[in-house]
mmCIF file of C-alpha atoms in Angstrom:
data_model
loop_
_atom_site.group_PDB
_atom_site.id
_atom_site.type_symbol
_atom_site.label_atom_id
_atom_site.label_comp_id
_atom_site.label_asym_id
_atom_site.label_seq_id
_atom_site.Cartn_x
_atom_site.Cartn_y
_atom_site.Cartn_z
ATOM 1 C CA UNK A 98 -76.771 -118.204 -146.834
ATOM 2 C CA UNK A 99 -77.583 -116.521 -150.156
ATOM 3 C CA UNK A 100 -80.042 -114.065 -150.803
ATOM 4 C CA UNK A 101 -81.519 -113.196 -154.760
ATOM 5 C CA UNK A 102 -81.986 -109.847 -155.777
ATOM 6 C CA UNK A 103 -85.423 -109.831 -155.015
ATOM 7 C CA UNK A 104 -85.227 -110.548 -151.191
ATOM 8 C CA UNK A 105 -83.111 -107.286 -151.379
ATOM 9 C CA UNK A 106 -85.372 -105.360 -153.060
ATOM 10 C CA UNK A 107 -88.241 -106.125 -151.138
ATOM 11 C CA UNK A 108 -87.025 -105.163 -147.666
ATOM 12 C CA UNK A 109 -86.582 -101.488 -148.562
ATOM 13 C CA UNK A 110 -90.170 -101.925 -150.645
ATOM 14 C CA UNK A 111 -91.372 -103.226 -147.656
ATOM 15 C CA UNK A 112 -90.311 -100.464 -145.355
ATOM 16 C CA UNK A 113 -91.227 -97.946 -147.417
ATOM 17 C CA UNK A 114 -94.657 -99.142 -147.800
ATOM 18 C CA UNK A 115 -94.828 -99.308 -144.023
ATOM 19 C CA UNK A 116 -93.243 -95.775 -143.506
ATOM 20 C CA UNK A 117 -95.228 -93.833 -146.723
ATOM 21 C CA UNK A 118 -98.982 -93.688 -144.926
ATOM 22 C CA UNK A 119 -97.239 -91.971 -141.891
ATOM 23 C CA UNK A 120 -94.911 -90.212 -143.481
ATOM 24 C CA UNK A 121 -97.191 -88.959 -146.289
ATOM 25 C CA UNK A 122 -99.764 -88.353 -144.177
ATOM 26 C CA UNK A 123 -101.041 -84.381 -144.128
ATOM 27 C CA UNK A 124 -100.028 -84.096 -140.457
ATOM 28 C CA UNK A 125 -96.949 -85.311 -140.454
ATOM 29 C CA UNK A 126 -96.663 -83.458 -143.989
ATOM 30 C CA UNK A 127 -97.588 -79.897 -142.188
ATOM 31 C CA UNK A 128 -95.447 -80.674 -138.614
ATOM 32 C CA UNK A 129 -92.092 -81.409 -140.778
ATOM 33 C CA UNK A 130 -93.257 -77.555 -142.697
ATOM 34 C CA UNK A 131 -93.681 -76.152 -139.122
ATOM 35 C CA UNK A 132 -90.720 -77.867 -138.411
ATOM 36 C CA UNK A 133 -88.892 -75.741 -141.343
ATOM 37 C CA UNK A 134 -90.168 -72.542 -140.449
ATOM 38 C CA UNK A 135 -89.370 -72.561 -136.608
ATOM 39 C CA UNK A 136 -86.602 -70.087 -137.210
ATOM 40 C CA UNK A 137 -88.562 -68.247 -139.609
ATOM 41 C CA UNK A 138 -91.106 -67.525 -137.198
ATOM 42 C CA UNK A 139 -89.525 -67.300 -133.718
ATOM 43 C CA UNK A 140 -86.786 -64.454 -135.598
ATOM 44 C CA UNK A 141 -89.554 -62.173 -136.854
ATOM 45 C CA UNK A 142 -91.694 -62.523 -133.220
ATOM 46 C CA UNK A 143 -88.130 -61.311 -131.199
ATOM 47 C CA UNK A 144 -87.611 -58.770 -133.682
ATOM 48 C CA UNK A 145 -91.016 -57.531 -132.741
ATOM 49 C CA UNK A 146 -90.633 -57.380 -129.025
ATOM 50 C CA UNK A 147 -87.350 -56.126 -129.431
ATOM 51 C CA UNK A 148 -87.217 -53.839 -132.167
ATOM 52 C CA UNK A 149 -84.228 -51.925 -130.783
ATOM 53 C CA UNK A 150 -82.177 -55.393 -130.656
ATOM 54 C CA UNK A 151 -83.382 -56.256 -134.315
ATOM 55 C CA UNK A 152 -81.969 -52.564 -135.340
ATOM 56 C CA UNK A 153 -79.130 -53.320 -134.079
ATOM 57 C CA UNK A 154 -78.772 -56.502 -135.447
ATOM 58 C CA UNK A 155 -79.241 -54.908 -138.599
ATOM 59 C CA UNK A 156 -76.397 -51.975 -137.956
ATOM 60 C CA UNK A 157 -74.393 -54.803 -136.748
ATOM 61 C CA UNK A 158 -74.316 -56.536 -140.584
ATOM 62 C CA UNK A 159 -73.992 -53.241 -142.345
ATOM 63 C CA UNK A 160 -77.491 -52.805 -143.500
ATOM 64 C CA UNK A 161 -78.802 -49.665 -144.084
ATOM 65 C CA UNK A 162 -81.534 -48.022 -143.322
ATOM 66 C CA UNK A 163 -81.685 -50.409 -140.658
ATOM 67 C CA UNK A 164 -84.899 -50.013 -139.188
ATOM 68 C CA UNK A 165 -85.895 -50.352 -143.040
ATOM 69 C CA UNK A 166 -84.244 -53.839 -143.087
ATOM 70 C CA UNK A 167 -85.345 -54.747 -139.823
ATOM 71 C CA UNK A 168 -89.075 -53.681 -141.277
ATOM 72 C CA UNK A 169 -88.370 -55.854 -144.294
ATOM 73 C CA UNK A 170 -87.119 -58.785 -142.921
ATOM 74 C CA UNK A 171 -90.077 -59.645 -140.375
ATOM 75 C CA UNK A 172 -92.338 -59.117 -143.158
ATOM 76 C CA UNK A 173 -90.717 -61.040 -144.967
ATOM 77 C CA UNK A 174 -89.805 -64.484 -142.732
ATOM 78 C CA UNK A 175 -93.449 -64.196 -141.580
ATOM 79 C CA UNK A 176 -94.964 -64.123 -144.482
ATOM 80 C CA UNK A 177 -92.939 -66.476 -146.739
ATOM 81 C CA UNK A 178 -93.268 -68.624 -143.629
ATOM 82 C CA UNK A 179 -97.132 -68.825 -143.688
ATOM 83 C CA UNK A 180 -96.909 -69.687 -147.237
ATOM 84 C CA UNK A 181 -95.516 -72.907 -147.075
ATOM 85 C CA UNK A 182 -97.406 -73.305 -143.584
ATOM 86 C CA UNK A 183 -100.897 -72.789 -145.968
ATOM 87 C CA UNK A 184 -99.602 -73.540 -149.119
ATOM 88 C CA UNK A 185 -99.905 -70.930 -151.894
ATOM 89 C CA UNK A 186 -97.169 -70.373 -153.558
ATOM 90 C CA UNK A 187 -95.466 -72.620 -151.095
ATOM 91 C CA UNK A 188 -92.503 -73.584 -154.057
ATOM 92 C CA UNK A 189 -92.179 -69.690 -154.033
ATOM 93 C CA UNK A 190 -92.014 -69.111 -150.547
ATOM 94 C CA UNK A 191 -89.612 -72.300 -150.297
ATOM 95 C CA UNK A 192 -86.818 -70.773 -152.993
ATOM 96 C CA UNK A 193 -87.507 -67.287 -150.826
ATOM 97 C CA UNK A 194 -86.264 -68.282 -147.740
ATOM 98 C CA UNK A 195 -83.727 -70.370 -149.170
ATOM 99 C CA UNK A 196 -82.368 -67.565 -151.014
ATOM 100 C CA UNK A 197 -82.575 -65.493 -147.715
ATOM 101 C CA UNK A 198 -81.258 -68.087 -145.643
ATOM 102 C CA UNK A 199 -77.619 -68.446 -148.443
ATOM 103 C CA UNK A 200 -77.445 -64.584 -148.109
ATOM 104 C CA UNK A 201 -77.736 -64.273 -144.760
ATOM 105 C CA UNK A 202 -75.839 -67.221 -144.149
ATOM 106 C CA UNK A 203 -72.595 -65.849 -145.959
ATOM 107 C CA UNK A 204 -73.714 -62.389 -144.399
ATOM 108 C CA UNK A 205 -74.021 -63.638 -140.503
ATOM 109 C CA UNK A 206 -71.417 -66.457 -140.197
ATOM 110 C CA UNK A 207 -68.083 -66.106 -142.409
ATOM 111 C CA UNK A 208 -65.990 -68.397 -140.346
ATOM 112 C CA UNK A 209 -63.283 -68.794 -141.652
ATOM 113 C CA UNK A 210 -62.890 -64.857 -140.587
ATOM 114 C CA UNK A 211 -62.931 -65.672 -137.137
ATOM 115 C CA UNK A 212 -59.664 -66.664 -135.108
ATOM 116 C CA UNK A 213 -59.745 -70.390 -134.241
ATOM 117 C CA UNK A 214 -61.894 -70.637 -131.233
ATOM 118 C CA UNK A 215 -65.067 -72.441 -129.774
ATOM 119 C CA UNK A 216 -66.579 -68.795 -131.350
ATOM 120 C CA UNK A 217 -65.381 -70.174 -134.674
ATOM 121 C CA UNK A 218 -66.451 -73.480 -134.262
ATOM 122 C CA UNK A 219 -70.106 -72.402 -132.917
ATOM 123 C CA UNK A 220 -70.311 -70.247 -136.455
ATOM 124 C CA UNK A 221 -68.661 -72.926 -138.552
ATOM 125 C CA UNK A 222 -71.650 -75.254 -137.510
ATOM 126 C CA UNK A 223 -74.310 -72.469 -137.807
ATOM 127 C CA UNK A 224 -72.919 -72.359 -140.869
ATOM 128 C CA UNK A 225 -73.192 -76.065 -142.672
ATOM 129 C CA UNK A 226 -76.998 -76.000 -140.696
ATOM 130 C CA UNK A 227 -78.079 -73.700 -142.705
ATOM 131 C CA UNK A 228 -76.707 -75.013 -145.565
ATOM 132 C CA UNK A 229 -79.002 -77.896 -144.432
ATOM 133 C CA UNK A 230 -82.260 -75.678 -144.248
ATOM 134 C CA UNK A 231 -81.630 -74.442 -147.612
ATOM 135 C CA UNK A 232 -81.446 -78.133 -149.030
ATOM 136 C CA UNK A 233 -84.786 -78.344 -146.970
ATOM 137 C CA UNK A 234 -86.314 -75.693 -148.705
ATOM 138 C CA UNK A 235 -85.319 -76.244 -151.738
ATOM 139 C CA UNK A 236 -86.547 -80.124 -151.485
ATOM 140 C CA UNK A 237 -90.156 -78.496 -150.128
ATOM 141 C CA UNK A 238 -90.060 -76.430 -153.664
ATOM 142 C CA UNK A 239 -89.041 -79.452 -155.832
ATOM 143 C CA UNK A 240 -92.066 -81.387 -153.613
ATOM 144 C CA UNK A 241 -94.837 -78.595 -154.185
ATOM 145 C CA UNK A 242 -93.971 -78.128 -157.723
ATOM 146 C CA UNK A 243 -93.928 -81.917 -158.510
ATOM 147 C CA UNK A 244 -97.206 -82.564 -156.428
ATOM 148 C CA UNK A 245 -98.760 -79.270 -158.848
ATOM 149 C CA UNK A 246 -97.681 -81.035 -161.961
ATOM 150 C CA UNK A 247 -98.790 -84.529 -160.722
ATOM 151 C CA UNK A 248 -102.661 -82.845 -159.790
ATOM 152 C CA UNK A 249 -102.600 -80.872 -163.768
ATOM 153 C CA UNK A 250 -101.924 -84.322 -165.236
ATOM 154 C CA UNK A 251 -104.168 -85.764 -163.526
ATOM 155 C CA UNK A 252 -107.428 -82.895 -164.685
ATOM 156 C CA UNK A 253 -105.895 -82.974 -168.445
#
């Protein structure tokens, strides 16, 4: 059985033209951004209810004044979170938290600095996820600012 080049390009044509009205579609658009921001928004609401625990947290990575940086940081995740949630600024918002998130990252889970254990493991995971969320965030900035030049072409 031989198949041209065509039949091959078609099936993934195909698919995609199935999977683009649900996947483009605002909902599904907004529930993958909710989707993003989970952490951002869930961290800033404990800090809240715990404020001690999110001082501590704070003391615990070396930052000073720590209720400062606790302060900071819930303003922070919430609000960079409900910009890409209601989209000004979202590209912004989206190179914020991924910025935050490679800081913090290298901050909260070094590893390699742990003895081999399941503690090490559990932090080398952390770790490459949040890699991940940063590759997220970064692809929701390349999105919003490619969907901003697409509209501007399309007044001009």
């Amino acid at each position: 059985m031989s198949f041209s080049l065509n039949e091959h390009a078609s099936g993934p044509a195909r698919l995609a033209a199935i999977a683009r009205p649900i996947l483009g579609s605002p909902a599904v658009r907004h529930m993958a951004y909710v989707g993003l921001c989970a952490a951002y928004i869930q961290g800033p609401v404990t800090k809240i209810f715990d404020f001690n625990g999110a001082i501590a947290e704070m003391t615990h990575f070396g930052l000073s004044p720590a209720p400062t940086f606790a302060v900071l940081v819930i303003m922070f995740e919430l609000m960079a979170s409900a910009m890409i949630l209601f989209g000004p600024w979202r590209w912004l918002a989206a190179i914020g938290l991924a910025s935050f998130t490679l800081m913090a990252t290298f901050v909260a889970l070094r590893f390699w600095e742990i003895p081999v254990s399941q503690g090490r493991t559990m932090a080398m995971n952390a770790f490459f996820e949040h890699l991940g969320l940063i590759g997220g965030f970064l692809l929701v900035a390349i999105d919003d600012l490619t969907r901003m030049e697409a509209a501007a072409k399309r007044i001009t």
